[in-house]
PDB file of C-alpha atoms and ligand atoms in Angstrom:
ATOM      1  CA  UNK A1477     -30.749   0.818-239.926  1.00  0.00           C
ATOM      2  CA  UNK A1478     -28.640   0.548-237.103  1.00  0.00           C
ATOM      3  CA  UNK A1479     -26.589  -2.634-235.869  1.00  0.00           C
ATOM      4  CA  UNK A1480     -25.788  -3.901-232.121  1.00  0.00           C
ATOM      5  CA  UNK A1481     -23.287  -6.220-231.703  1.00  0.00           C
ATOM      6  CA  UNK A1482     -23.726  -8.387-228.180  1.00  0.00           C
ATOM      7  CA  UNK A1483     -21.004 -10.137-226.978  1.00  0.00           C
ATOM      8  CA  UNK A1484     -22.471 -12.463-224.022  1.00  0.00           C
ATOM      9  CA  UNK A1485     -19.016 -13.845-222.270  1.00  0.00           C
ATOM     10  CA  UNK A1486     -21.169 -15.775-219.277  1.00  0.00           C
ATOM     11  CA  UNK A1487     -20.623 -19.319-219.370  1.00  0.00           C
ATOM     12  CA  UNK A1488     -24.584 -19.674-217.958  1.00  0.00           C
ATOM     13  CA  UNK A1489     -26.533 -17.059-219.750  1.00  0.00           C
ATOM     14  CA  UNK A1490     -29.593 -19.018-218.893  1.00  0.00           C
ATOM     15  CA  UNK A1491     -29.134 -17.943-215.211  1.00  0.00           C
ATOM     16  CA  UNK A1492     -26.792 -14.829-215.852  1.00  0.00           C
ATOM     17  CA  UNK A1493     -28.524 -11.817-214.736  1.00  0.00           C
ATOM     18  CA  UNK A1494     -26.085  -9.722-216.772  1.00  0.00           C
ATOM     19  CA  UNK A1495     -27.602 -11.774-219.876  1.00  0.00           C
ATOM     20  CA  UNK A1496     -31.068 -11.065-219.081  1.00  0.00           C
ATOM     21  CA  UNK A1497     -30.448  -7.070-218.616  1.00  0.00           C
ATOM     22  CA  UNK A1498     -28.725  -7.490-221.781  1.00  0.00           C
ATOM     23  CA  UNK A1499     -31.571  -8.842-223.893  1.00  0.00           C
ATOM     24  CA  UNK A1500     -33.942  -6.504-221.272  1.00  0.00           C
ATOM     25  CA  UNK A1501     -31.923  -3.547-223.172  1.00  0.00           C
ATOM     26  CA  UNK A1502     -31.841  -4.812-226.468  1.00  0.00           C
ATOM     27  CA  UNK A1503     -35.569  -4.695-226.474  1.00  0.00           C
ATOM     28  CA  UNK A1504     -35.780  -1.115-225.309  1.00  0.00           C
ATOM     29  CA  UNK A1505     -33.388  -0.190-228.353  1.00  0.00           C
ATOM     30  CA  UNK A1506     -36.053  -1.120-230.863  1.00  0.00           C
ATOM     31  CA  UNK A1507     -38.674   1.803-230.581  1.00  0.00           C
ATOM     32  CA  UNK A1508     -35.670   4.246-231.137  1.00  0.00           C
ATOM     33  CA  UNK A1509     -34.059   1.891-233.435  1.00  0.00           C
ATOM     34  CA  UNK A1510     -36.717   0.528-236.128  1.00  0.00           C
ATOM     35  CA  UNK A1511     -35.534  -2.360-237.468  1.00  0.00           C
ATOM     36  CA  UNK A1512     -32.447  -2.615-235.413  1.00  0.00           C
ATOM     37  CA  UNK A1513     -30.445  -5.737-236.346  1.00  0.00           C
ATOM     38  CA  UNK A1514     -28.685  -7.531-233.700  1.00  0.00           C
ATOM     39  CA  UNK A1515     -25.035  -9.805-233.974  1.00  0.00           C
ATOM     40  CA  UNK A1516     -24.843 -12.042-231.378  1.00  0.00           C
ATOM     41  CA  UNK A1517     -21.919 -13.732-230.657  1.00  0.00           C
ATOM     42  CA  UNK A1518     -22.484 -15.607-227.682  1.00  0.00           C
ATOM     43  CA  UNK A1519     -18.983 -16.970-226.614  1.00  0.00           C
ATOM     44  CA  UNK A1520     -20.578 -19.707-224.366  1.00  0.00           C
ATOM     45  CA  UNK A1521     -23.418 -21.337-227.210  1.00  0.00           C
ATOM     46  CA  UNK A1522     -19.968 -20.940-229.355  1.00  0.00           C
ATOM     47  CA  UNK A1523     -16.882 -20.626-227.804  1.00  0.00           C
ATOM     48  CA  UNK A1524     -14.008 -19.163-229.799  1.00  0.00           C
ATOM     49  CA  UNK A1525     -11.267 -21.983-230.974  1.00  0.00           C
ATOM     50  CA  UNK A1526      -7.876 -21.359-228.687  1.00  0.00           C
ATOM     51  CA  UNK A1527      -5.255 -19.405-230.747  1.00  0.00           C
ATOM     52  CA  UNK A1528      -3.590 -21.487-233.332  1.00  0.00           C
ATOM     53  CA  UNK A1529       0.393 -21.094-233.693  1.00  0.00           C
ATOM     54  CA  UNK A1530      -0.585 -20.222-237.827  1.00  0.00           C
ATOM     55  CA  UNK A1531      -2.452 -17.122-236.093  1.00  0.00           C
ATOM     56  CA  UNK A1532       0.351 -16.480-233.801  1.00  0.00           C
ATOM     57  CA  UNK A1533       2.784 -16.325-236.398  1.00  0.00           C
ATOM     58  CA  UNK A1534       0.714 -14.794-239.043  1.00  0.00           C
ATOM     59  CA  UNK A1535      -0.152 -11.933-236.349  1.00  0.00           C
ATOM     60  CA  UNK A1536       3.644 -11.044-235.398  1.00  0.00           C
ATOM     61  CA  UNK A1537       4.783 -11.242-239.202  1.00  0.00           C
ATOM     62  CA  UNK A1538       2.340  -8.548-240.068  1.00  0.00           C
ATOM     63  CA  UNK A1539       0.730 -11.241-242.487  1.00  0.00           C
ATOM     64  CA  UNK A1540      -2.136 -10.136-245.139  1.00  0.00           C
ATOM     65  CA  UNK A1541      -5.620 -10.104-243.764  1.00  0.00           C
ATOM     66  CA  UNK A1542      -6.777 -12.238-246.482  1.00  0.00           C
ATOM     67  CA  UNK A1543      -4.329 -14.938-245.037  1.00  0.00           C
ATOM     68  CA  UNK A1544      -6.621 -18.177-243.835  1.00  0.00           C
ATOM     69  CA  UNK A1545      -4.719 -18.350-240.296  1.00  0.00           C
ATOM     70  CA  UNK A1546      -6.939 -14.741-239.732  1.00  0.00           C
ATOM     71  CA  UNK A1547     -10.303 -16.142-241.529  1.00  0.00           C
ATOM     72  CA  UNK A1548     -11.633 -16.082-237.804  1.00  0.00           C
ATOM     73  CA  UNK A1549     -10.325 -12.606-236.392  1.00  0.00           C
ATOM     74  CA  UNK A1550     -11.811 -11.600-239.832  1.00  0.00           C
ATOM     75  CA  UNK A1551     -15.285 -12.426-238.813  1.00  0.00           C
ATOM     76  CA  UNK A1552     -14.854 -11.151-235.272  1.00  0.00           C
ATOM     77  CA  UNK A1553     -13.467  -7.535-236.416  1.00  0.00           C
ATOM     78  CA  UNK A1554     -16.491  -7.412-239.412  1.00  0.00           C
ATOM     79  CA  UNK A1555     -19.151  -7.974-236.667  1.00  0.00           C
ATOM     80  CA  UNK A1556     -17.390  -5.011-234.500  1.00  0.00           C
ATOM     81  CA  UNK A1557     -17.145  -2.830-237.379  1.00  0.00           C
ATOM     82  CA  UNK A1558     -20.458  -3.475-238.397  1.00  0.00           C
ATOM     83  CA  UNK A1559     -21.953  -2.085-235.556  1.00  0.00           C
ATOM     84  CA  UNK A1560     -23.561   1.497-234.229  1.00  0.00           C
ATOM     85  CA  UNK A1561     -23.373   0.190-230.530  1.00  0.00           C
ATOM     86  CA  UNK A1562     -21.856  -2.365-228.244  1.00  0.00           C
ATOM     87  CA  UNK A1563     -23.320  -4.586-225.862  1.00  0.00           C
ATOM     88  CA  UNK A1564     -21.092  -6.450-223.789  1.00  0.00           C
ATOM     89  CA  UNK A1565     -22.111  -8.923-220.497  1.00  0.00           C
ATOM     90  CA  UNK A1566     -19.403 -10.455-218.842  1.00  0.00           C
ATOM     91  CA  UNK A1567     -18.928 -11.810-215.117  1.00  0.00           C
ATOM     92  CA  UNK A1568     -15.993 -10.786-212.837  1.00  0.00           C
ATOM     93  CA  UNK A1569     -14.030 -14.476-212.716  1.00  0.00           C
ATOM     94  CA  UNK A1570     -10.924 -13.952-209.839  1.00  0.00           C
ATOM     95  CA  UNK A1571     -10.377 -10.281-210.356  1.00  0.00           C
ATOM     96  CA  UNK A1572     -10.723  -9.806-213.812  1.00  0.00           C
ATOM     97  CA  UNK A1573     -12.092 -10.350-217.194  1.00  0.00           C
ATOM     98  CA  UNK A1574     -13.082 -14.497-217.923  1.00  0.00           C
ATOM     99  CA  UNK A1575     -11.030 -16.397-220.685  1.00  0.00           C
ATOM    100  CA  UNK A1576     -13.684 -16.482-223.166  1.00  0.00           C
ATOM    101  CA  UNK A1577     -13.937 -12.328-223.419  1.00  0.00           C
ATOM    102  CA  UNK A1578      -9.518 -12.014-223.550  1.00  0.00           C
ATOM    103  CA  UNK A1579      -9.795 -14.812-226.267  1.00  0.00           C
ATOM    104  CA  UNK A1580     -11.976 -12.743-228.230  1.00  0.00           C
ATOM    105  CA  UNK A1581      -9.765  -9.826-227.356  1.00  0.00           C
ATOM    106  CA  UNK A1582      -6.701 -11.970-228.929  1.00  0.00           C
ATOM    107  CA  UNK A1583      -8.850 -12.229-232.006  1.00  0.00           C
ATOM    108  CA  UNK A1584      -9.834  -8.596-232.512  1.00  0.00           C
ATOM    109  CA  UNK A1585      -6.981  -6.851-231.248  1.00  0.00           C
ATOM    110  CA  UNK A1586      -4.318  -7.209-234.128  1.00  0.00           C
ATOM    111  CA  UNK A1587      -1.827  -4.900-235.035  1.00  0.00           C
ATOM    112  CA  UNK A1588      -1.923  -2.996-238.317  1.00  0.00           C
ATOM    113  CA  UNK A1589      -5.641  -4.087-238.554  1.00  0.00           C
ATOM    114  CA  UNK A1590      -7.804  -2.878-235.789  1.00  0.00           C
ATOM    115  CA  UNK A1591      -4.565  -0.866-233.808  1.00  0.00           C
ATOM    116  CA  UNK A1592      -1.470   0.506-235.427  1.00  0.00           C
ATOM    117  CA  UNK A1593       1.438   0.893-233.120  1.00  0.00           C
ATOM    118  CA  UNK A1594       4.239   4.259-233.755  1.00  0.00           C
ATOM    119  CA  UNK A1595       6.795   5.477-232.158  1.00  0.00           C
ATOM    120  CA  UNK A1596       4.073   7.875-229.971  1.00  0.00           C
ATOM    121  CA  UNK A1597       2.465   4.245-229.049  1.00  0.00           C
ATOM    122  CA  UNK A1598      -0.609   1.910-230.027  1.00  0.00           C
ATOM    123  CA  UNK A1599      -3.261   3.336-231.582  1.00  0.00           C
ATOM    124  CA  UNK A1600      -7.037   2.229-232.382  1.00  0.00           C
ATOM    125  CA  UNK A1601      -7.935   1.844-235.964  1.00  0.00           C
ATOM    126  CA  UNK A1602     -11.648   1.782-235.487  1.00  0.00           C
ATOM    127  CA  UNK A1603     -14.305   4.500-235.268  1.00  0.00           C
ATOM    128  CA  UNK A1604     -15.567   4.850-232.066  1.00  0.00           C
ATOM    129  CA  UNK A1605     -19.140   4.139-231.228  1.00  0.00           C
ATOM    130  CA  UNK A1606     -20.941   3.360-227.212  1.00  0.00           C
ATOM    131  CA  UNK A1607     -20.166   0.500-225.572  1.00  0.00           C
ATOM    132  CA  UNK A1608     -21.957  -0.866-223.100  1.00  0.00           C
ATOM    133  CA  UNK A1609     -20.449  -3.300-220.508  1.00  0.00           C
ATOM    134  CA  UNK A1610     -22.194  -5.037-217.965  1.00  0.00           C
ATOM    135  CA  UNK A1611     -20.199  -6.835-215.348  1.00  0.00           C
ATOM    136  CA  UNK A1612     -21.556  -9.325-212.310  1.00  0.00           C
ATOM    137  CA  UNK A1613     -19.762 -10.223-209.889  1.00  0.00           C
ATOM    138  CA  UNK A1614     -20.633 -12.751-206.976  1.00  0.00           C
ATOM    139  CA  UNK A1615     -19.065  -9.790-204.548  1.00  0.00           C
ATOM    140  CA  UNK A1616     -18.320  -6.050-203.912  1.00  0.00           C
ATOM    141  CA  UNK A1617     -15.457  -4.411-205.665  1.00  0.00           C
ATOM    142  CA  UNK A1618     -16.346  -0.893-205.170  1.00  0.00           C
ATOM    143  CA  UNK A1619     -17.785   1.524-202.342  1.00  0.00           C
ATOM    144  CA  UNK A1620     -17.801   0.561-198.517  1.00  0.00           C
ATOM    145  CA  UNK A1621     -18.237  -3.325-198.959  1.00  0.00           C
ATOM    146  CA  UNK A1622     -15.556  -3.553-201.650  1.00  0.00           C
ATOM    147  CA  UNK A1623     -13.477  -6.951-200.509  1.00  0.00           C
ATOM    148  CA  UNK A1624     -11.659  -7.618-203.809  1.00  0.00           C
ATOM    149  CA  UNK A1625     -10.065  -5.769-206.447  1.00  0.00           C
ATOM    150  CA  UNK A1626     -10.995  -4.996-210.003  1.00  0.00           C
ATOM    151  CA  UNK A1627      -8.570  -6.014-212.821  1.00  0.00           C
ATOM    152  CA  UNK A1628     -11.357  -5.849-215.201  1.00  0.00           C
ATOM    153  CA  UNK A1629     -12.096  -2.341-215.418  1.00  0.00           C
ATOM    154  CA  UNK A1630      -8.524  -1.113-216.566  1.00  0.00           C
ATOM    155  CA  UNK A1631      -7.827  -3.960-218.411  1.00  0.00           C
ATOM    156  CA  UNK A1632     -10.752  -3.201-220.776  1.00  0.00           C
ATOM    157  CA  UNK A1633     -10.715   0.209-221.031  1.00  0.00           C
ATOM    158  CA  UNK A1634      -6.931  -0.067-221.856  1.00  0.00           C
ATOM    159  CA  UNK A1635      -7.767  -2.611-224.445  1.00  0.00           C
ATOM    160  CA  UNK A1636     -10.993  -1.703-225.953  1.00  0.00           C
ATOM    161  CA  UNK A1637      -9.190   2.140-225.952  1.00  0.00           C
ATOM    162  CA  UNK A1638      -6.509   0.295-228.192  1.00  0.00           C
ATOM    163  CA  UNK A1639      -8.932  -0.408-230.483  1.00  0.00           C
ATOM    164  CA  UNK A1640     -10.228   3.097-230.709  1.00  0.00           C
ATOM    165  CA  UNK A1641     -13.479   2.535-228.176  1.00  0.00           C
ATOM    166  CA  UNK A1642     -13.186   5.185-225.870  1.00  0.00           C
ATOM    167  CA  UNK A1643     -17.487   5.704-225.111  1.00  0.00           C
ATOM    168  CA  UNK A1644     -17.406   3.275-222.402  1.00  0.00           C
ATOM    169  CA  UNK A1645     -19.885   3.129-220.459  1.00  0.00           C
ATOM    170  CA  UNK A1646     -19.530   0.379-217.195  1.00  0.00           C
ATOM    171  CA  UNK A1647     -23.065  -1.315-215.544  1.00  0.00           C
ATOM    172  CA  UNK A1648     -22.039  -3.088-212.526  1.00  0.00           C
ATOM    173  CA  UNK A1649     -24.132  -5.744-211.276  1.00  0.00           C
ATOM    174  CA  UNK A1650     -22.172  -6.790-207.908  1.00  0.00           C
ATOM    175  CA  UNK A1651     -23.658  -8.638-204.890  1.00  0.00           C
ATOM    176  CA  UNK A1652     -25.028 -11.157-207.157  1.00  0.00           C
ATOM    177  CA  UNK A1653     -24.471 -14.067-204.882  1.00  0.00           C
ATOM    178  CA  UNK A1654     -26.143 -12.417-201.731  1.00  0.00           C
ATOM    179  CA  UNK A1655     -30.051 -12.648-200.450  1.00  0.00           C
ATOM    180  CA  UNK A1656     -32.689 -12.149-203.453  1.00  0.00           C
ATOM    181  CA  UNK A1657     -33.998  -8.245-202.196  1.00  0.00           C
ATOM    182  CA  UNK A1658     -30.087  -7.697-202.961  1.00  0.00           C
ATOM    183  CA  UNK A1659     -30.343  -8.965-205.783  1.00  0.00           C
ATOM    184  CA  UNK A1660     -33.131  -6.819-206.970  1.00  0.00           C
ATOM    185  CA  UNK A1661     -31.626  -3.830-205.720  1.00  0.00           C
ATOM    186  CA  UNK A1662     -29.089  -4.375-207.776  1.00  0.00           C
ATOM    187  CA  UNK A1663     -30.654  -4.588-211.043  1.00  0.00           C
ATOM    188  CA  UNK A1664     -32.917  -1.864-209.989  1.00  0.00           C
ATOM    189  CA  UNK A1665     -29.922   0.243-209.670  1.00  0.00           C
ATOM    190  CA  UNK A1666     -28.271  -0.550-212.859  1.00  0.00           C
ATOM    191  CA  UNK A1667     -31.627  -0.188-214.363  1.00  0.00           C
ATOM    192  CA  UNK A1668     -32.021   3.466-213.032  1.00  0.00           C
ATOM    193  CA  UNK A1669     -28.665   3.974-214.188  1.00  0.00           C
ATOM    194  CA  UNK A1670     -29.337   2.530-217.963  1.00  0.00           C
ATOM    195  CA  UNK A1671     -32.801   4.267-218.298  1.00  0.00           C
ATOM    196  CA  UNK A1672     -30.571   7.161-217.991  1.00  0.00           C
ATOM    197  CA  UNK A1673     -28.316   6.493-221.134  1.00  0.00           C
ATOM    198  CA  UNK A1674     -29.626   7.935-224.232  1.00  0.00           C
ATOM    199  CA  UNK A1675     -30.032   5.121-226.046  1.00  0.00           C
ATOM    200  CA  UNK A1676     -31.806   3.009-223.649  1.00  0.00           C
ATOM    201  CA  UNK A1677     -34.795   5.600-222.475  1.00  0.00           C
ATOM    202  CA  UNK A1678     -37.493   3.747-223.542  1.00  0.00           C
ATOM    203  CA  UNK A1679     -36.606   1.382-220.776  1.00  0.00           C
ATOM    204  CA  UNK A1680     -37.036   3.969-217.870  1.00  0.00           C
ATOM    205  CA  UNK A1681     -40.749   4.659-219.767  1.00  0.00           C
ATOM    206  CA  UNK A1682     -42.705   2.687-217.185  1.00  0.00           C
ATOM    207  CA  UNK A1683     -41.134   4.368-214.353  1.00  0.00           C
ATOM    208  CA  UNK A1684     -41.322   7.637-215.726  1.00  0.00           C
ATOM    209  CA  UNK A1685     -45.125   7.264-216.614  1.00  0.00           C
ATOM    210  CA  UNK A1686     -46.082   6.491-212.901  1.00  0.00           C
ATOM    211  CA  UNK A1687     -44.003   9.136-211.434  1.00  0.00           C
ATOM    212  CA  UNK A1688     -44.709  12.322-213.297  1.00  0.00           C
TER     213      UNK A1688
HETATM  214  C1  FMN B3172     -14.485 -19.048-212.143  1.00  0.00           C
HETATM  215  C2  FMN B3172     -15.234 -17.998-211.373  1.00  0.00           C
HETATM  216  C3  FMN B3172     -14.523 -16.993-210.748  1.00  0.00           C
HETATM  217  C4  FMN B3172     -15.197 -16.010-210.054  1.00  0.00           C
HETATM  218  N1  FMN B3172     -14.476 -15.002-209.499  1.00  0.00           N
HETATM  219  C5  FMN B3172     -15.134 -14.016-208.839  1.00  0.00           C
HETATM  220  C6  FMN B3172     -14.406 -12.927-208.288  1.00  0.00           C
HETATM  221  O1  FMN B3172     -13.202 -12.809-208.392  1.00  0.00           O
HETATM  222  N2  FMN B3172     -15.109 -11.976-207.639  1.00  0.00           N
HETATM  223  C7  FMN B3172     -16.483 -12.024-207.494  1.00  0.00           C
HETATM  224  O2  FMN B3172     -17.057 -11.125-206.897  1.00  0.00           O
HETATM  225  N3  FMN B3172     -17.194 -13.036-208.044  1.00  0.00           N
HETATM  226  C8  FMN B3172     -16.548 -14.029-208.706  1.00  0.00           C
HETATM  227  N4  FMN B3172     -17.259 -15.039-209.271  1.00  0.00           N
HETATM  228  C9  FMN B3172     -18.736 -15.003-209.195  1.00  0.00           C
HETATM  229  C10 FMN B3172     -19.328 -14.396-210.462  1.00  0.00           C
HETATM  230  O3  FMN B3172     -18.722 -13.172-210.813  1.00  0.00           O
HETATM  231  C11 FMN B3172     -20.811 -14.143-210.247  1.00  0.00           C
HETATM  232  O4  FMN B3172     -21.446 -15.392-209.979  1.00  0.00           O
HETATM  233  C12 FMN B3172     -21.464 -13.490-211.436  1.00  0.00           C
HETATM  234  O5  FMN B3172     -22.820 -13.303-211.156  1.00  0.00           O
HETATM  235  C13 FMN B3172     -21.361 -14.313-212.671  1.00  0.00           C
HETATM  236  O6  FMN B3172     -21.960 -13.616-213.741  1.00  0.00           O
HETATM  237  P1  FMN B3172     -22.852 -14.417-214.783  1.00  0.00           P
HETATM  238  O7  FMN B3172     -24.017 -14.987-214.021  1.00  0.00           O
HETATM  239  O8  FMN B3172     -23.251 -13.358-215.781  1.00  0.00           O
HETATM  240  O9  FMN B3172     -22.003 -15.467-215.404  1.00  0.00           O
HETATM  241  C14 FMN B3172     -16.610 -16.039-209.959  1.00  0.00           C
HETATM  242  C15 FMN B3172     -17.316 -17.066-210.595  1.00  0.00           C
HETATM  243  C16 FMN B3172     -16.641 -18.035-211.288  1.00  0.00           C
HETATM  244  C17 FMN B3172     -17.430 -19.128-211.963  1.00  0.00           C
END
């Protein structure tokens, strides 16, 4: 039986498009997946609690994961390592990644747990598996009618790459404030560009159908 974890980090996933493609591709993993069981830790229905000092100070002294101040990070980490595949949604917020998705960076990123860090530098500590990210932004950040720049991307593949996550696999959902037909181009696009993904084939199914 395989596991996804989904990390929703959009304060509004009732109007977040980047939530809806989400649970649109959860769905298409269950014909491949039978019986696919799905963690959802939805950072705005529960956001995380702000780092304590006792976690501060039990992450720099190298403190036993059994210690209380890391009951939290525990849970966090044992959702990530229980899974086959994740499925991340997150919106651009000025530039880069929101609070809510670095917070629960700060709780899964610990050294000598998840990353060990030698003289050759930080290392990840966990297997590697797919992730998925899917990021919407109000604006452009790439191609001809880019207007911003994009902390995000190299923030999380430096950090999620710390962790030993290196099958990343980036969705971007931009325009999202402009006219609905832009809209839906959008999400056409980064449909077209999921159905393509192994795992997610049974969503390009319908299109496939009508066009061969
Ligand atoms: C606090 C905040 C900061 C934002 N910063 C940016 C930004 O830097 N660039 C951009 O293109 N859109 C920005 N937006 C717009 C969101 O990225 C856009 O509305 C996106 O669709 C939100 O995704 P969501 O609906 O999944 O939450 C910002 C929105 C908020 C609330």
């Amino acid at each position: 039986m395989k596991t996804v974890l989904h990390v929703n980090a959009s304060p509004r996933p009732a109007t977040s498009q980047g939530y809806r493609l989400a649970g649109e591709l959860l769905a298409a993993l269950r014909p491949s997946w039978p019986g696919l069981a799905i963690l959802e830790r939805d950072l705005a229905a529960m956001p995380l609690l702000p780092l304590s000092a006792d976690y501060a100070e039990a992450l720099t002294r190298r403190t036993p994961p059994q210690a209380p101040a890391f009951t939290l990070s525990e849970a966090l980490i044992g959702e990530l390592e229980a899974s086959d595949l994740l499925l991340i949604n997150t919106p651009l917020h000025n530039f880069t990644l929101p609070a809510a998705l670095k917070l629960w960076l700060d709780y899964v990123l610990r050294i000598g747990r998840t990353f060990a860090s030698t003289a050759a530098g930080k290392h990840g500590l966990l297997a590697d598996r797919p992730v998925y990210l899917l990021v919407g932004s109000g604006g452009h950040h790439r191609g001809p009618h880019a207007r911003q720049p994009d902390f995000l991307t190299a923030y999380l593949r430096h950090a999620l790459g710390t962790l030993g996550l290196f099958d990343l696999h980036f969705i971007y959902l931009e325009g999202l404030v402009g006219t609905p037909a832009d809209v839906a181009d959008t999400l056409a696009a980064a449909r077209e560009q999921l159905s393509r993904e192994l795992p997610f084939r049974p969503l390009a199914n319908p299109l496939t159908t009508t066009l061969e």
